[in-house]
Coordinates of C-alpha atoms and ligand atoms in Angstrom, one line a residue:
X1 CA 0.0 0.0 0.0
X2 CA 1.7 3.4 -1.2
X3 CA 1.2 6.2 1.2
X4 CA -1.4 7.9 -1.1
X5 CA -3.6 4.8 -1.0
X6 CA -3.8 5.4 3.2
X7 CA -7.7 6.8 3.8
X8 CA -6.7 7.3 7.6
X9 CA -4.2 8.6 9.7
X10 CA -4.6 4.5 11.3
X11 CA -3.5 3.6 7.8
X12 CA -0.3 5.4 8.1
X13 CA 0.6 4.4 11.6
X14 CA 0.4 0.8 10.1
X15 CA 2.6 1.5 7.3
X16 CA 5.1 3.1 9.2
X17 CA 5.0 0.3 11.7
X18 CA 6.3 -1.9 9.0
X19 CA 8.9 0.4 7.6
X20 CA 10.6 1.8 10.9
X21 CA 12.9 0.3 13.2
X22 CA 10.9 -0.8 15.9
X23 CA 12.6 1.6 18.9
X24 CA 11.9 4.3 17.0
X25 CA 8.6 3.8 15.9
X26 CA 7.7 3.1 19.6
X27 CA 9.5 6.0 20.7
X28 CA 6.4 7.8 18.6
X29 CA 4.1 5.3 19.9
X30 CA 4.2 5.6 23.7
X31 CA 3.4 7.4 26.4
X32 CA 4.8 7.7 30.0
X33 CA 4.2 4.8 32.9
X34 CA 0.9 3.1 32.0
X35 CA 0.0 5.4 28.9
X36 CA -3.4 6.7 30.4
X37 CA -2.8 9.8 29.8
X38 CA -1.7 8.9 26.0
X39 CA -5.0 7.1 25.8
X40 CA -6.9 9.6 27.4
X41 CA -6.2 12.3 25.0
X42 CA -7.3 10.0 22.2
X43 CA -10.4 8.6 23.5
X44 CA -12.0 12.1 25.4
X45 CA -12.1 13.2 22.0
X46 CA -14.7 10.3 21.0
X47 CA -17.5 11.4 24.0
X48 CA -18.1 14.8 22.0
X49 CA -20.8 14.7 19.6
X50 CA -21.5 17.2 16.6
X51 CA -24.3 18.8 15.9
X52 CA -25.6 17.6 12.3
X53 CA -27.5 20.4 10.7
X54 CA -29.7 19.8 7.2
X55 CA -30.9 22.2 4.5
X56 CA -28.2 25.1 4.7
X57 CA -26.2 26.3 2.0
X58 CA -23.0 24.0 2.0
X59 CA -21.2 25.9 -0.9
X60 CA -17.6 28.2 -1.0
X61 CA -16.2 26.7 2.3
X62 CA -13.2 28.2 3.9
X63 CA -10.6 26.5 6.0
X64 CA -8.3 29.0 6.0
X65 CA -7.5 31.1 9.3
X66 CA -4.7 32.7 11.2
X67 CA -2.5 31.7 14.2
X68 CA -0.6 33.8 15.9
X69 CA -1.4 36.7 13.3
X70 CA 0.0 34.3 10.6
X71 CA -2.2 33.4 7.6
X72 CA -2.6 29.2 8.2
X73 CA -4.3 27.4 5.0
X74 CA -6.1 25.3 7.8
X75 CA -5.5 25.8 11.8
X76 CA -3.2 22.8 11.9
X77 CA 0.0 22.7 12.7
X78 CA 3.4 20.5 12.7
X79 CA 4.0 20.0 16.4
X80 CA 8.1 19.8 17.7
X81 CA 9.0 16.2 18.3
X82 CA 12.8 14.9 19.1
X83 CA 14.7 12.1 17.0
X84 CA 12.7 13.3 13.9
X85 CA 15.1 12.6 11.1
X86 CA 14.8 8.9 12.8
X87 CA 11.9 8.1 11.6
X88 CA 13.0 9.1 8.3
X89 CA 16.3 10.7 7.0
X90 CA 16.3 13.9 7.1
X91 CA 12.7 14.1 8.5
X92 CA 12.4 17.6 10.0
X93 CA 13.7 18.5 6.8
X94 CA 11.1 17.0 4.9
X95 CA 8.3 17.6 6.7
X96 CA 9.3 21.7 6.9
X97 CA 9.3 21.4 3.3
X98 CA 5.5 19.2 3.1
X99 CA 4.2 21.8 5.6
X100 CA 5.3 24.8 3.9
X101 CA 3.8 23.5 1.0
X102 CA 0.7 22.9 2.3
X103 CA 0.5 26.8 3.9
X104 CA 0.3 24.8 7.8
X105 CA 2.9 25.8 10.4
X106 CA 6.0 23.8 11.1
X107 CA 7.9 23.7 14.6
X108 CA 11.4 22.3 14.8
X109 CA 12.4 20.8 18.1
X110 CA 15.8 21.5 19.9
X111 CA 15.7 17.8 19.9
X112 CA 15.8 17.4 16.3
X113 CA 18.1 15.3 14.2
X114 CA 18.6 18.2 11.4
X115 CA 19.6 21.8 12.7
X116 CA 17.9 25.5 12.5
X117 CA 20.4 25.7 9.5
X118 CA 19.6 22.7 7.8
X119 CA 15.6 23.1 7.5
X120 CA 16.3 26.7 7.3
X121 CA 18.6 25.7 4.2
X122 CA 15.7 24.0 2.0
X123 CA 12.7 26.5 3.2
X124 CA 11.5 29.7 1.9
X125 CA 9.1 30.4 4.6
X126 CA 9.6 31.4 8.2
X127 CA 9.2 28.0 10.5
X128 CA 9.2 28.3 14.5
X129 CA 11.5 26.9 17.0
X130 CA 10.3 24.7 20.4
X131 CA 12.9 26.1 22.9
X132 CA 14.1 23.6 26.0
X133 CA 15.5 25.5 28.6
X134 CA 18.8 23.8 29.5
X135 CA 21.3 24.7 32.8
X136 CA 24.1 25.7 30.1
X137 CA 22.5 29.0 29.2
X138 CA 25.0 30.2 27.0
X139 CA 23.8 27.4 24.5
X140 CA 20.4 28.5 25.4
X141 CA 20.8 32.5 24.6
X142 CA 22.8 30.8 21.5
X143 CA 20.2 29.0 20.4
X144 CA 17.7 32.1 20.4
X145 CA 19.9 33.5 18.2
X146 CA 20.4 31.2 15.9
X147 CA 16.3 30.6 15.3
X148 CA 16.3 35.1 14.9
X149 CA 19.0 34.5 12.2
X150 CA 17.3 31.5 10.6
X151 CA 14.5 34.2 10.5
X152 CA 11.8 31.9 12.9
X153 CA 8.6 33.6 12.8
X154 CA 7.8 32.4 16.6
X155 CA 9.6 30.9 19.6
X156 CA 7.7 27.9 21.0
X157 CA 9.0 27.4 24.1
X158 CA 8.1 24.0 26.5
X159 CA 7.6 24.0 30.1
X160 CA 6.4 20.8 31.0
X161 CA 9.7 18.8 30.1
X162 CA 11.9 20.4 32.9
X163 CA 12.0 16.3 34.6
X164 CA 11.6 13.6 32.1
X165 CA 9.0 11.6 32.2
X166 CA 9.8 7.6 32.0
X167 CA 8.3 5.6 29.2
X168 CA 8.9 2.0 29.8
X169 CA 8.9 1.6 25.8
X170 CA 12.2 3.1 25.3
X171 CA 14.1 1.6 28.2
X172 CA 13.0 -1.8 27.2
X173 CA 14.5 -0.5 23.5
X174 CA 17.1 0.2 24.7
X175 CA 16.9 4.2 24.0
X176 CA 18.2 5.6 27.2
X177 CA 20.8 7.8 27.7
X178 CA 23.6 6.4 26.5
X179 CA 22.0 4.0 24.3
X180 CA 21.9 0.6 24.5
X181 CA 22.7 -1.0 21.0
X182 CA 22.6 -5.2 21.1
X183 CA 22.2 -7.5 18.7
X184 CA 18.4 -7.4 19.0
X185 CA 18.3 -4.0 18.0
X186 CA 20.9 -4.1 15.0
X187 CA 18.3 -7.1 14.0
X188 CA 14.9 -4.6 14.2
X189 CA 17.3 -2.1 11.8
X190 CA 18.1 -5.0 9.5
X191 CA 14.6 -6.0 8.8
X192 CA 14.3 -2.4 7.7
X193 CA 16.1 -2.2 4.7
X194 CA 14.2 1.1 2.9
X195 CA 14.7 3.0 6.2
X196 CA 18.7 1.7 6.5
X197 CA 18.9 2.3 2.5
X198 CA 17.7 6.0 3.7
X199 CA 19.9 6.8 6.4
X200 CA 23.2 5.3 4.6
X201 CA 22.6 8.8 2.4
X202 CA 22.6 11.1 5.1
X203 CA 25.0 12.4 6.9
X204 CA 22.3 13.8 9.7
X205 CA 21.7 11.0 12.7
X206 CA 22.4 12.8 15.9
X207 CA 20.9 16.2 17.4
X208 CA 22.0 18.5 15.1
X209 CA 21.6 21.8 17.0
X210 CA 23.8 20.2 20.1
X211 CA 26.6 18.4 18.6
X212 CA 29.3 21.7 17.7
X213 CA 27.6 23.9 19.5
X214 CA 27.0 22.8 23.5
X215 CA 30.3 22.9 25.2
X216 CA 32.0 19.4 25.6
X217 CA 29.6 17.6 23.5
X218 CA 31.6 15.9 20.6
X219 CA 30.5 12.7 20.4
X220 CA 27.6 10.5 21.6
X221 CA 28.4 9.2 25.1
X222 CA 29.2 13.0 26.1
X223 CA 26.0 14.1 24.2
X224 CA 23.8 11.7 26.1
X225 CA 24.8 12.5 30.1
X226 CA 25.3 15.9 28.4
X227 CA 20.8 15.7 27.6
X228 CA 20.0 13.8 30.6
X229 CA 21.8 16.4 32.9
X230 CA 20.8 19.6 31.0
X231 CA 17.2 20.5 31.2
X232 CA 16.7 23.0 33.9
X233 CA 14.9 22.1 36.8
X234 CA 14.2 25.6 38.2
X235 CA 13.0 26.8 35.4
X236 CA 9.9 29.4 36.4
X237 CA 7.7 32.3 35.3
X238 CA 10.7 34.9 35.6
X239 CA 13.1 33.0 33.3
X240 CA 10.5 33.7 30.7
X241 CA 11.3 37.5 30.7
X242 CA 14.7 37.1 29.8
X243 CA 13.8 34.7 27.0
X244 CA 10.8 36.8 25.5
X245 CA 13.1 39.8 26.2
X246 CA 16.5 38.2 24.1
X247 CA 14.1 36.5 21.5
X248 CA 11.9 39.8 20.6
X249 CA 9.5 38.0 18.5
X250 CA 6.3 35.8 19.0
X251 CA 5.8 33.8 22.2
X252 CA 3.9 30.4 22.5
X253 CA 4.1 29.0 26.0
X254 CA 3.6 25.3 25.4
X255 CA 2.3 22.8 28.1
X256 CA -0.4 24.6 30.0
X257 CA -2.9 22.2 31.3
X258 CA -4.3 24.0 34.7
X259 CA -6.6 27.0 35.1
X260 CA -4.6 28.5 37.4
X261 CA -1.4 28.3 35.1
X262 CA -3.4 29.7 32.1
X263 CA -4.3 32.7 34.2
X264 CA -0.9 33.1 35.5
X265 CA 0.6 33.0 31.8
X266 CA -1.6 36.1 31.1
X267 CA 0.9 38.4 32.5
X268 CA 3.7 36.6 30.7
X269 CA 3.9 39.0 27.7
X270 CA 3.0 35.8 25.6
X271 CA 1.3 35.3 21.9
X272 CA -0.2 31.9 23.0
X273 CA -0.5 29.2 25.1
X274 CA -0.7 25.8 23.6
X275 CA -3.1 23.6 25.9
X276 CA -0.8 20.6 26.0
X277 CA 0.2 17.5 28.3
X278 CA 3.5 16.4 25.7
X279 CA 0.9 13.6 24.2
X280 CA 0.9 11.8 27.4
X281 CA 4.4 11.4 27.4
X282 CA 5.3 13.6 30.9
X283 CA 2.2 13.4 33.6
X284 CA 1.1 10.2 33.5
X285 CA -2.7 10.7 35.2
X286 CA -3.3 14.0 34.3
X287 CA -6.1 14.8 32.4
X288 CA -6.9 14.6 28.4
X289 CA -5.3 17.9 26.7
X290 CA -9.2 18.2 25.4
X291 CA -11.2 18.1 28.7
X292 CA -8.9 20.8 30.2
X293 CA -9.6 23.2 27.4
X294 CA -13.1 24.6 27.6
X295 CA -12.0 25.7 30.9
X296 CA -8.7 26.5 29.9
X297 CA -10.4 28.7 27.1
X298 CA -12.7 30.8 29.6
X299 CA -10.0 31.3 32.1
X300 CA -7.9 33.4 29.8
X301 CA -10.8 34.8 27.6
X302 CA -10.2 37.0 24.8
X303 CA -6.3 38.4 26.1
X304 CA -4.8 35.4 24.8
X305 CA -4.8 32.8 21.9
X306 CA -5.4 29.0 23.4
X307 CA -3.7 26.8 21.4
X308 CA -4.5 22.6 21.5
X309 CA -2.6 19.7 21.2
X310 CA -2.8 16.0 21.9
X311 CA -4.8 13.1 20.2
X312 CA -5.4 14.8 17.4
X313 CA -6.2 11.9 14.6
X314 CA -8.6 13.4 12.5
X315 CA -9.8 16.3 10.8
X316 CA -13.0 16.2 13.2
X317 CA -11.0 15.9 16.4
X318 CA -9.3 19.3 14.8
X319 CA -13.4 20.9 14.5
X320 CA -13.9 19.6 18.0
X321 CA -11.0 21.7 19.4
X322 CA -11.9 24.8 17.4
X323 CA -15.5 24.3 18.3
X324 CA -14.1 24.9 22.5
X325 CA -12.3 27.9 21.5
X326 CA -9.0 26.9 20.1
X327 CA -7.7 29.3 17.7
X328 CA -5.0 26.5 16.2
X329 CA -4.2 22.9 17.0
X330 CA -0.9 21.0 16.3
X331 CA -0.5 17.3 15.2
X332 CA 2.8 15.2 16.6
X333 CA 2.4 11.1 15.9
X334 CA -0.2 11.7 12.9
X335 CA 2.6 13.3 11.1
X336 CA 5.3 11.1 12.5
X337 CA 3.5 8.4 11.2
X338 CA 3.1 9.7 7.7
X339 CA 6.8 11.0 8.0
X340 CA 7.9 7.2 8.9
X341 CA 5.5 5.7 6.2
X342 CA 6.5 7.7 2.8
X343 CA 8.8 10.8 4.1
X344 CA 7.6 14.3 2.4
X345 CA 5.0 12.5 0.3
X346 CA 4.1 10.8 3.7
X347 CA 3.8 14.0 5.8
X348 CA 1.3 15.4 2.3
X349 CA -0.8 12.9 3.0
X350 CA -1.2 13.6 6.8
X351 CA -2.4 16.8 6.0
X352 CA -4.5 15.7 3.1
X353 CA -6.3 13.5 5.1
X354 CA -7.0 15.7 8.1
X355 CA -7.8 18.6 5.5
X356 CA -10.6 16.7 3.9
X357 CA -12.2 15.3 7.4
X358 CA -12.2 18.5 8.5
X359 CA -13.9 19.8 5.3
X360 CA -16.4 17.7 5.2
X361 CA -17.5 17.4 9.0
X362 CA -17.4 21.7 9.0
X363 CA -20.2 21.2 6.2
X364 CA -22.1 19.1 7.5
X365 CA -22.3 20.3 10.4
X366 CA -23.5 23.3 8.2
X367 CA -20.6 25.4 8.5
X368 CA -18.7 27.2 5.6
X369 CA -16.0 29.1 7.7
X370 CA -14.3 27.2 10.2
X371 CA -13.4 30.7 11.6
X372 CA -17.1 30.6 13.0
X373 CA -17.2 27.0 14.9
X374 CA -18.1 27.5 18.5
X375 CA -19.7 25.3 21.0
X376 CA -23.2 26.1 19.6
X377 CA -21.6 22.8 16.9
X378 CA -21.3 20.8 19.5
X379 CA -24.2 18.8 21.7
X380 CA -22.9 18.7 25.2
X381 CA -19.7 19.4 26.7
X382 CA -16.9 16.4 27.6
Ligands
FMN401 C1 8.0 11.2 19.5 C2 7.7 12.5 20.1 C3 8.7 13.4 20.5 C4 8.4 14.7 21.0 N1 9.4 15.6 21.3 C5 9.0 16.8 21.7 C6 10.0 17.9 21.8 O1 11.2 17.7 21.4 N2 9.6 19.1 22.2 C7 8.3 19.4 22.6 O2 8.0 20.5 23.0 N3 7.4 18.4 22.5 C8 7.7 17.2 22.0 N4 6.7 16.2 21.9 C9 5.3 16.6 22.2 C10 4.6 17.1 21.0 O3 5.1 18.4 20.7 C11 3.1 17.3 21.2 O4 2.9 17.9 22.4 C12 2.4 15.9 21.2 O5 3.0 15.0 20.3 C13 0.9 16.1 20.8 O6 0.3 14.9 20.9 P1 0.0 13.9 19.7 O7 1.2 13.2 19.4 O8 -1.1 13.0 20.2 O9 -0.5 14.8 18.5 C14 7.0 15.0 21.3 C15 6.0 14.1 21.0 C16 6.3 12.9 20.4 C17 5.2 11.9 20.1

């Protein structure tokens, strides 16, 4: 089955299941301790029913919108995952290039296999940068500026990753800081050959904005105690005046899940808030990204854009967050899955499919501007 032959965003998981080393593909496909939270966020989006309305004109529909002030072809965008370019070679490279194409949003991770430079190198368009706030801060204030000179149109920076949450998938994989390689694994990158074929012609397989540019990190034994002793544990709400202050440009706080956070972000000088438990992979109990954000939505009002991610597998789990109040949503695993399935064209299709879902459930739910969902869409709250 080619990747354009997939009708689902299930469709591409299962292709990419077959053609990535299984470590990486469950490194997509987990979630911390016993995954409830990582189920949650899928299934809370099932208990909301649409309102189906008949007999209204269904005709010139619009999907297009804005986030953050930018134009958005649909309110969708590429959410920053680490170890990218391992699902695929070159990933974040490829999948800047699918979302550009497709007019969506793409965020590269600091975790990321290619570099600022590199996706900067084969874009046209402004992409944003996910910001982890490590101890060394020199790398950090260097990092700022290299996203302002690769001319980043917004800084997305992540506060719920400050511990790491433990997700018994990797371990047992063997992808712990340093990694484990045996002969089991070698095996699960044997019986990949297209993937191996892939890689062999890239030059780009370790985190590409650490390596040359965090002090003493040369190689991959220093780079792994170097990420497993870096991310900053004290990070609060006053570091994020000297980042907004050094950065000057748009501000997405990403990982707001409480009320009393979302309030408290208000007087942060931020864009945005993206509503956001880090797809079950951090918190493992807290609540589904979706339940938390009607409330999320009416603490802050209109003084801030709420942003949603987490779950997200279809176009109408996109409507349903727009329908709460969400002003954009971001996918992560749908488009690692298309990413690890068929690379650029793979990613296409990711947005193809939740372009056309969400088309047809705004119609008939007899809407022509997805700019004008609300709640009244909706039948009773989750
Ligand atoms: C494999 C993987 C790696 C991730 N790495 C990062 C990261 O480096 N930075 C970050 O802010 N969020 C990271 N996330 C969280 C995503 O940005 C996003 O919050 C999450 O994937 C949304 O849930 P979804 O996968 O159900 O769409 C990662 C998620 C996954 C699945």
């Amino acid at each position: 089955m080619s990747v354009e032959q997939a009708l689902t965003i299930a469709d591409l998981k299962e292709q990419a299941r077959r053609r990535v080393p299984k470590m990486f593909f469950e490194y997509a496909d987990s979630g911390a301790w016993t995954e409830g939270t990582y189920r949650a966020n899928e299934e809370d989006f099932h208990k909301i029913k649409l309102r189906q309305r008949v007999l209204v004109d269904m005709t010139n529909r619009s999907l297009a919108s804005e986030m953050i002030g930018e134009n958005v072809s649909m309110p969708v965008a590429i959410a920053p995952t680490g170890f990218t370019g391992m699902q695929h070679a070159d990933g974040e490279m490829l999948a800047a290039q699918a979302a550009e194409e497709f007019g969506v949003p793409f965020t590269l991770s600091t975790m990321s296999i290619c570099s600022i430079e590199d996706v900067r190198s084969v874009t046209s368009k402004p992409f944003w940068f996910q910001l982890y706030v490590m101890q060394d801060r020199d790398f950090v204030l260097n990092l700022i500026d290299r996203a302002k000179a690769a001319g980043c149109s917004a800084l997305v920076l992540t506060l719920d990753l400050q511990i790491l949450g433990q997700r018994h998938k990797d371990l047992r994989n063997g992808l712990s800081a340093p990694p484990r390689f045996t002969p089991k694994h070698l095996w699960q990158m044997a019986t990949r050959p297209f993937w191996c074929l892939d890689m062999l012609g890239t030059k780009r397989r370790t985190f590409g904005n650490i390596v040359g540019h965090a002090k003493g990190v040369g190689d991959l034994s220093s780079l792994s105690s170097w990420t497993s002793e870096q991310f900053d544990p004290q990070l609060s709400w006053k570091d994020i005046e000297w980042i907004r202050e050094r950065w000057g440009g748009k501000l997405i706080l990403k990982g707001i899940l409480d009320e009393e956070d979302a309030r408290m972000s208000l007087g942060s000088g931020a864009d945005a808030i993206i509503v956001s438990n880090h797809g079950g992979r951090q918190l493992d109990g807290a609540a589904s990204s979706i339940s938390m954000l009607p409330r999320i939505v009416d603490a802050v009002g209109d003084q801030m854009e709420v942003h949603l991610d987490g779950g997200i597998r279809s176009g109408q789990d996109v409507l349903k967050a727009l329908c709460y109040g969400a002003k954009g949503t971001y996918i992560g695993r749908p488009f690692l899955y298309g990413l690890g399935a068929g690379g650029k064209a793979g990613v296409r299709r990711t947005l193809e499919i939740i372009r056309k879902e969400l088309d047809v459930t705004m119609a008939l739910c007899g809407e022509r501007d997805v700019k004008n969902l609300s709640r009244n869409n909706l039948l009773k709250d989750v």
